[in-house]
Coordinates of C-alpha atoms (C1' of nucleotides) in Angstrom, one line a residue:
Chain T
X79 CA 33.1 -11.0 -9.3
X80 CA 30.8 -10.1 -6.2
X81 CA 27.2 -10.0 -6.3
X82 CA 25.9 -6.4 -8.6
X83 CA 24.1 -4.4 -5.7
X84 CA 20.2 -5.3 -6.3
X85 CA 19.7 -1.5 -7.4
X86 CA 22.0 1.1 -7.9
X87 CA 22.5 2.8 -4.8
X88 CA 22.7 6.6 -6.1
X89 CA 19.8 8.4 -5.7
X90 CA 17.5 5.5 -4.4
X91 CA 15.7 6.5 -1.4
X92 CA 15.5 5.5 1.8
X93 CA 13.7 4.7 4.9
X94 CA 9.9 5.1 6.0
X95 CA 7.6 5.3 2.6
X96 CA 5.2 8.6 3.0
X97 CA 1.8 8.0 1.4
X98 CA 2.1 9.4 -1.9
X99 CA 4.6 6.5 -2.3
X100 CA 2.7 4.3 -1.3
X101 CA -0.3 5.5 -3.5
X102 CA 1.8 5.6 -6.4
X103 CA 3.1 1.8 -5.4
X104 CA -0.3 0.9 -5.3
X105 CA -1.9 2.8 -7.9
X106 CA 1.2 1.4 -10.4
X107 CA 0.1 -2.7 -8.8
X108 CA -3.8 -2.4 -9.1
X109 CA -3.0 -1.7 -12.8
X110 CA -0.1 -4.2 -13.3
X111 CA 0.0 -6.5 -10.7
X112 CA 2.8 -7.8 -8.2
X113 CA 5.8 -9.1 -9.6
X114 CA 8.4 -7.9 -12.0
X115 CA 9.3 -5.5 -9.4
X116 CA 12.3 -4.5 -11.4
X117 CA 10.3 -2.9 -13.3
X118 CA 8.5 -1.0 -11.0
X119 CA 10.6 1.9 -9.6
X120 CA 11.9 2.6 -13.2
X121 CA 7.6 2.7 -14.5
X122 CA 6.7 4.7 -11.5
X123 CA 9.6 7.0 -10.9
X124 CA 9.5 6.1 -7.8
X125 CA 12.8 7.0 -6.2
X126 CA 13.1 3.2 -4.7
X127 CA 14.9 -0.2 -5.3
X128 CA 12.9 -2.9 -6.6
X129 CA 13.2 -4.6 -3.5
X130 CA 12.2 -2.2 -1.6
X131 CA 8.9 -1.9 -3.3
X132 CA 8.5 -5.3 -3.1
X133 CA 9.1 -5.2 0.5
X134 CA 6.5 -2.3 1.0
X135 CA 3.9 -4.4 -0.7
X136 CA 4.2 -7.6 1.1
X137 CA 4.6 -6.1 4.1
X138 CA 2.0 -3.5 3.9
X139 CA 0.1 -2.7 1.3
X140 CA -0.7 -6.0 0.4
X141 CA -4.0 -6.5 0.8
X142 CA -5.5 -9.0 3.6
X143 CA -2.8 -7.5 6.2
X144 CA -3.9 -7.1 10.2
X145 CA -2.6 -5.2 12.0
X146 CA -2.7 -4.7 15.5
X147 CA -2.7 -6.9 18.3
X148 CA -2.3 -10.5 17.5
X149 CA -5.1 -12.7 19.5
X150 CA -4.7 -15.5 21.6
X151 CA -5.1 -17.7 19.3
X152 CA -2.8 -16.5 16.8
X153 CA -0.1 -16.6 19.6
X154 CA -0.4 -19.9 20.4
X155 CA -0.7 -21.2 16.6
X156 CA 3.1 -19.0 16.3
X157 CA 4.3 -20.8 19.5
X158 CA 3.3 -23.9 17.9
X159 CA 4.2 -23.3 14.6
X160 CA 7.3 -22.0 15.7
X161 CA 7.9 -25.2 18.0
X162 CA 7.5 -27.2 14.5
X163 CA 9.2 -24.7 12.3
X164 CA 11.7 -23.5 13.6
X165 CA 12.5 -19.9 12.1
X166 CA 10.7 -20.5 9.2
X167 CA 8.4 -17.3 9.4
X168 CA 7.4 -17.1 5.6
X169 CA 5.6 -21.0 6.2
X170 CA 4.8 -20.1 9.3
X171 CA 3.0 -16.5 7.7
X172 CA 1.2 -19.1 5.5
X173 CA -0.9 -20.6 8.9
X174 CA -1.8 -17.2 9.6
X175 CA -2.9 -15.4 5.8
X176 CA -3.4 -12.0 7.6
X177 CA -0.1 -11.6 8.9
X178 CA 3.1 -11.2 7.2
X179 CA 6.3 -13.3 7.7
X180 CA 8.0 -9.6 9.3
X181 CA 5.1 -9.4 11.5
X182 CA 5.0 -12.7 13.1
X183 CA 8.8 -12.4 13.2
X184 CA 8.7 -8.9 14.8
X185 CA 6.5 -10.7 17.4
X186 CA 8.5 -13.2 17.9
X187 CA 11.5 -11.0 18.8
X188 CA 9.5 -8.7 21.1
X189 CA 7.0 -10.3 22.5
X190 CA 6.7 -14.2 22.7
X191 CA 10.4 -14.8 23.0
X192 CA 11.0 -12.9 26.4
X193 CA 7.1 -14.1 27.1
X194 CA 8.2 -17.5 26.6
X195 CA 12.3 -17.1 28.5
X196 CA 9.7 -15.8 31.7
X197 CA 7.8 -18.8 31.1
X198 CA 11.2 -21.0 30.9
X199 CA 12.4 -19.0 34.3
X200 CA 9.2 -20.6 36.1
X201 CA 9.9 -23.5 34.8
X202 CA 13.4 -23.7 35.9
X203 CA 12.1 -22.5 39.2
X204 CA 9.6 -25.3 40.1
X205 CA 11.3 -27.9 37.8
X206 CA 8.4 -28.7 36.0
X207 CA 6.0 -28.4 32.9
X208 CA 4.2 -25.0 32.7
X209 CA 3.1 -23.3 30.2
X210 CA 1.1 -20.5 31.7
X211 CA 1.6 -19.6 35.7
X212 CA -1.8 -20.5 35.8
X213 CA -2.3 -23.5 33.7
X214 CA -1.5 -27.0 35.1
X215 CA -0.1 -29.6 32.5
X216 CA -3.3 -30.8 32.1
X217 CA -5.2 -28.3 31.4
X218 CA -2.7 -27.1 29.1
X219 CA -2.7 -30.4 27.2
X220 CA -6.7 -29.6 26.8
X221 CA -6.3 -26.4 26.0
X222 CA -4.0 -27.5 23.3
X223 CA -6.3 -30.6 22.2
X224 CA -9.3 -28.2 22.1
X225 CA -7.2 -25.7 19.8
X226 CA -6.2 -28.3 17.7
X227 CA -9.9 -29.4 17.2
X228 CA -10.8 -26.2 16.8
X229 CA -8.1 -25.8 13.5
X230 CA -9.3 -29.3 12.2
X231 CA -12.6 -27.9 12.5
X232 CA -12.1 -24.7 10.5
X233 CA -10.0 -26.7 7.8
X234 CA -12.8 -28.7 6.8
X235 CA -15.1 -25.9 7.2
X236 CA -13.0 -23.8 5.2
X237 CA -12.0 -26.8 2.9
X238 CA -15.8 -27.5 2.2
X239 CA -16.2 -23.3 1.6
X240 CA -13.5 -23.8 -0.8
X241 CA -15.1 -26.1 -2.7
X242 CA -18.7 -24.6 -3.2
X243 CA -17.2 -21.0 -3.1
X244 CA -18.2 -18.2 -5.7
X245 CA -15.5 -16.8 -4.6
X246 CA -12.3 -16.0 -7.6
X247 CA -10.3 -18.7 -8.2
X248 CA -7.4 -17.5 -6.3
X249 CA -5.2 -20.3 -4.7
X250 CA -2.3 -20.0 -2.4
X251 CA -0.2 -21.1 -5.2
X252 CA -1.7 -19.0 -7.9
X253 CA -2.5 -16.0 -5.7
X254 CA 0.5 -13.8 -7.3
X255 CA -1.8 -12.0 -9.4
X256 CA -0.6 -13.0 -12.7
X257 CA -0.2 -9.9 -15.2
X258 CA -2.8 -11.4 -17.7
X259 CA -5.5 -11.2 -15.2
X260 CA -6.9 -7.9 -14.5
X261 CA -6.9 -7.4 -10.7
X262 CA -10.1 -6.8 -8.8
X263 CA -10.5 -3.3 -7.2
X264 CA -11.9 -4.9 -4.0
X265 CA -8.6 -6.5 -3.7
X266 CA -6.8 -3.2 -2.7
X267 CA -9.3 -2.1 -0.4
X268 CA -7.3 -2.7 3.1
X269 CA -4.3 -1.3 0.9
X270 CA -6.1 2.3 1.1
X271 CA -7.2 1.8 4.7
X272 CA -3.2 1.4 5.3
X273 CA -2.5 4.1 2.9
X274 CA -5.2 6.0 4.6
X275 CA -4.0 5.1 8.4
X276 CA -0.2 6.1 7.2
X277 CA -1.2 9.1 6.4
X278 CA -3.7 9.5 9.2
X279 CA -0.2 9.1 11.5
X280 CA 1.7 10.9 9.0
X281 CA 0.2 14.0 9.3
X282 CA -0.7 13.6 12.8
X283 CA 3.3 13.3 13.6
X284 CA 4.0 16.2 10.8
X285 CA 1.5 18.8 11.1
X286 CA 3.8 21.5 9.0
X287 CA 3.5 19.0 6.8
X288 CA -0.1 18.7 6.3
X289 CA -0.7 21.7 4.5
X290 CA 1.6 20.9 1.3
X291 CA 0.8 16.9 2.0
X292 CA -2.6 17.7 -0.2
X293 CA -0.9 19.7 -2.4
X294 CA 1.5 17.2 -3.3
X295 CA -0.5 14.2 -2.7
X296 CA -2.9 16.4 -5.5
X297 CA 0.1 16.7 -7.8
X298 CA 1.0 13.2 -7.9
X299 CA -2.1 12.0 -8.4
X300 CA -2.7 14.5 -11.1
X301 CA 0.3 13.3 -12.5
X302 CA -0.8 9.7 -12.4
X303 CA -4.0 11.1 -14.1
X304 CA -1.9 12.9 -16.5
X305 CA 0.2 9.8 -17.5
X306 CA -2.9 7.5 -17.3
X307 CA -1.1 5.8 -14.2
X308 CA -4.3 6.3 -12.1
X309 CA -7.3 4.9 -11.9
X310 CA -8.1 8.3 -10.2
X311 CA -10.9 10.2 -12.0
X312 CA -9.7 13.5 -10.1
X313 CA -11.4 12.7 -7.2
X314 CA -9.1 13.2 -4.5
X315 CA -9.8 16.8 -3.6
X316 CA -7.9 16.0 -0.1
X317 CA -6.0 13.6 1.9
X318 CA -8.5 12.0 4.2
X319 CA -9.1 7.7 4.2
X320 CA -12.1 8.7 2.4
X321 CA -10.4 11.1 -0.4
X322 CA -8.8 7.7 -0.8
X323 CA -10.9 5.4 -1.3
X324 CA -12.6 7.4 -4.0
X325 CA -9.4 7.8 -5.5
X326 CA -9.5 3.9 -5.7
X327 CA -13.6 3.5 -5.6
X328 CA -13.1 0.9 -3.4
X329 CA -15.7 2.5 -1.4
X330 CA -18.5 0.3 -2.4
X331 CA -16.4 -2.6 -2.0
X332 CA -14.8 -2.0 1.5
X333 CA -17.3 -4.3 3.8
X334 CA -17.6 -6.7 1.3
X335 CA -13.7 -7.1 1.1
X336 CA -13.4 -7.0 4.9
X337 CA -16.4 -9.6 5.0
X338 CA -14.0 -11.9 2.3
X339 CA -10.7 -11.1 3.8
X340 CA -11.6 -11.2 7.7
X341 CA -12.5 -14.8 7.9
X342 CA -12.9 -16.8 10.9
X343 CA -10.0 -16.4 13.0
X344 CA -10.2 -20.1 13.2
X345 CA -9.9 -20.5 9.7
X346 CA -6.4 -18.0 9.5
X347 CA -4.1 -20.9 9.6
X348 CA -5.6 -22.8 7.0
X349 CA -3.6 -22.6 3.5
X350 CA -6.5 -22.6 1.9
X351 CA -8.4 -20.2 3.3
X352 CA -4.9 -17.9 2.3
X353 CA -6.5 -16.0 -0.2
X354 CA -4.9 -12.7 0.2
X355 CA -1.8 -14.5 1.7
X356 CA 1.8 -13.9 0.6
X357 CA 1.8 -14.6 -3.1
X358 CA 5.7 -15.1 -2.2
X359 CA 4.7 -18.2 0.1
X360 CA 6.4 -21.0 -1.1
X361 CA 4.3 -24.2 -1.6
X362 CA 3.7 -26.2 1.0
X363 CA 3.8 -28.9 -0.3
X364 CA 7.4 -29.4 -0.2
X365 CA 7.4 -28.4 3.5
X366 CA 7.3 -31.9 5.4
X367 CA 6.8 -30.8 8.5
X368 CA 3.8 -29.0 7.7
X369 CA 2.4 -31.4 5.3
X370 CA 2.5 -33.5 8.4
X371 CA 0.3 -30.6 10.2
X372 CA -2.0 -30.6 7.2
X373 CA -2.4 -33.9 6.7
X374 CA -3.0 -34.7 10.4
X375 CA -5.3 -31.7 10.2
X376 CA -7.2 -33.2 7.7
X377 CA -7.2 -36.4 8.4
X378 CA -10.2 -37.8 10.9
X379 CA -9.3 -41.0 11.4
X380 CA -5.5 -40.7 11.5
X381 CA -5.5 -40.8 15.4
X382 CA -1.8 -42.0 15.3
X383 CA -0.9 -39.1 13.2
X384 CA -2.7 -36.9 16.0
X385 CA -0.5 -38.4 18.6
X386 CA 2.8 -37.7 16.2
X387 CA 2.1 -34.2 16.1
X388 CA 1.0 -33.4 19.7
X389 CA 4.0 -34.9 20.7
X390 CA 5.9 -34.3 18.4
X391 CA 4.3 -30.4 19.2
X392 CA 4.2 -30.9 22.9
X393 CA 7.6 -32.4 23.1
X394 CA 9.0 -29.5 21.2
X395 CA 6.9 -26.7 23.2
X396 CA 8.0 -28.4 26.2
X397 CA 11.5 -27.9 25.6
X398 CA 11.0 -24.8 25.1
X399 CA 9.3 -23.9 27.9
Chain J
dA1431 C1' 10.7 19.6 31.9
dA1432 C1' 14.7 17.1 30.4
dC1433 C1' 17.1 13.2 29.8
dT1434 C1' 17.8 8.1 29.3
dA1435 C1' 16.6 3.5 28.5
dC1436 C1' 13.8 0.5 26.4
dA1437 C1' 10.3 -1.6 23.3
dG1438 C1' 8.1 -2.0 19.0
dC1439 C1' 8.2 -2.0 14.3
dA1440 C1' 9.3 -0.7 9.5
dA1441 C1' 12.8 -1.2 6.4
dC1442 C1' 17.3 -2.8 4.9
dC1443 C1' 20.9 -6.1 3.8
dG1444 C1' 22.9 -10.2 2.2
dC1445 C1' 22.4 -14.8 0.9
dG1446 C1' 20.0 -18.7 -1.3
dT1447 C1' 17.4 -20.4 -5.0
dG1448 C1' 14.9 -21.2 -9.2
dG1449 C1' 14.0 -20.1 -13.9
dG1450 C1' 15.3 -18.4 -18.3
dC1451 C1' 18.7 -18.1 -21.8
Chain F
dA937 C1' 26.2 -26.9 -18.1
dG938 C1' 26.9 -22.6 -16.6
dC939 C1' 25.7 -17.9 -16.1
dC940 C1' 22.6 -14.2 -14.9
dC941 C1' 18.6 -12.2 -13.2
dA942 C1' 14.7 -11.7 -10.3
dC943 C1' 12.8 -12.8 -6.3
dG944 C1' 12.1 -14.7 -1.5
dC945 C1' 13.6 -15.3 3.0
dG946 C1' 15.7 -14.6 7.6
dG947 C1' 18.6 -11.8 10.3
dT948 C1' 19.7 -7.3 11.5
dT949 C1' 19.5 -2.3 11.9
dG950 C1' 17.8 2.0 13.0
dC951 C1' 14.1 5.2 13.8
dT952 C1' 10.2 6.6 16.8
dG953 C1' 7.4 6.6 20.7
dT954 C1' 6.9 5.9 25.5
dA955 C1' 7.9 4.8 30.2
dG956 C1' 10.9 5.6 33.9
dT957 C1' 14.0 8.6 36.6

DNA sequence: AACTACAGCAACCGCGTGGGC
DNA sequence: AGCCCACGCGGTTGCTGTAGT
């Protein structure tokens, strides 16, 4: 007997998600939570497989998410991670809380593999190690050492935050918003400004459409208000970011979210610091190589551990390079 | 201006795994 | 112990926008 499809292909949708969706998908988690996903699509009516609303929510609506150009230094921790990893893009999504596991792997694909098969090409051309056409070995090996100080650094600052925090009690492992725990509106913030920039593109690529997108952004919302779905007091008199976040109130919470969320880019490959990161992340702990990474992270005096990893890092890197 | 090729990214697909029964 | 279900993950696909001709 094969494998029963995950949904039942008849008259589940697919393809791009269009805002009201995603409001609905959002509306339907701020009340419930993550998880049980099977059950979401058949509570929400939403025309989609469970999966896919999963998928949508880790990938996008999950709140935490960057988007946008990925900074030098989450680049290199990817390069690293990836030199360590291997393909592992969910662990290595857990080093960088405000990118997902599709993201990093998207920019993988596109950018840092043929970035890095350029790189190789130079290489191959003057026989030797180089990382960047303008970095010797040297100064690459600083560079490196000086990142790597930098990411001890924010672990313990991060590590010590942790541990005098008023912030929830939200931990990597326990961050999958259990269904007994009411969920924080301040949580869903960024998913509005997503919501909000979707739709911002949305109409801006479908102007026909804008006219009945209110109309029909109003309906479902009234219907949410209707079934009790919403947390929407009839707010939403259009479709703007800002029609959103009163639809959510998540207006007053907005900087303070982005102030909690947005932490130090140094601190983004910390697990600890995950606080909005994948609830699906598996545990580290199991992971050896990057319990290696953490503990030589955390650990001051292991100098022979240090060496391990930036050769063991190094070593990798270099081959690819 | 029209067409083509390519890049980037969101979403899908199928498999593996863990937990509950 | 074995089955089933739900979920997570990595690979792949396909759509859309843009640069080049």
């Amino acid at each position: 007997m094969g494998r029963p499809p995950c949904c039942d292909k008849i008259g589940v949708k697919k393809g791009p998600w269009t805002p009201e969706e995603d409001i609905i998908l959002v509306s339907y988690i701020q009340e419930h939570g993550p998880g049980n996903w099977r059950a979401v699509p058949t509570n929400t009516g939403l025309l989609r497989c469970s999966k896919s609303c999963r998928l949508r929510w880790t990938n996008y609506l999950r709140p935490g998410i960057k988007r946008g150009n990925f900074t030098d230094d989450e680049e290199k921790m990817i390069i690293h991670l990836q030199a360590l990893l291997g393909n592992r893009w969910a662990a290595i999504a857990s080093y960088l809380p405000e990118r997902t596991d599709n993201d990093i792997k998207n920019y993988w694909n596109t950018h840092l593999k043929k970035k890095l098969k350029k790189l190789q090409g130079h290489d191959d051309h003057c026989h030797g190690f180089s990382v960047s056409q303008s970095m010797s070995k040297g100064q690459w090996e600083r560079r490196l050492q000086t990142d790597i100080q930098t990411a001890k650094q924010a672990l313990c600052e991060a590590l010590s935050l942790d541990k005098s925090s008023n912030l929830p009690d939200i931990k990597p492992s326990d961050a999958s918003f259990p269904h007994t725990s009411p969920i924080q509106s301040s949580s869903y913030a960024l998913s509005t400004e997503n919501i909000a920039r979707s739709l911002e593109n949305w109409m801006k690529n479908s102007p026909k459409l804008s006219q009945t997108c209110s109309e029909t952004t109003q309906n479902s919302i009234n219907n949410q208000a209707a079934t009790g779905s919403s947390p929407s007091e009839g707010t939403l008199s259009s479709t703007t970011p800002e029609g959103f976040d009163s639809l959510f109130s998540f207006n007053s919470y907005n900087s303070d979210v982005s102030q909690s969320v947005s932490v130090d880019e140094t601190t983004n490959f910390t697990p600890e610091t995950s606080l909005f990161q994948d609830e699906s992340k598996p545990n580290l702990d199991t992971q050896v190589p990057l319990t290696l990474l953490e503990k030589w992270l955390l650990d001051d005096g292991a100098a022979q551990g240090q060496d391990d990893l930036i050769n063991m890092s190094l070593g990798e890197t270099i081959e690819l390079f």
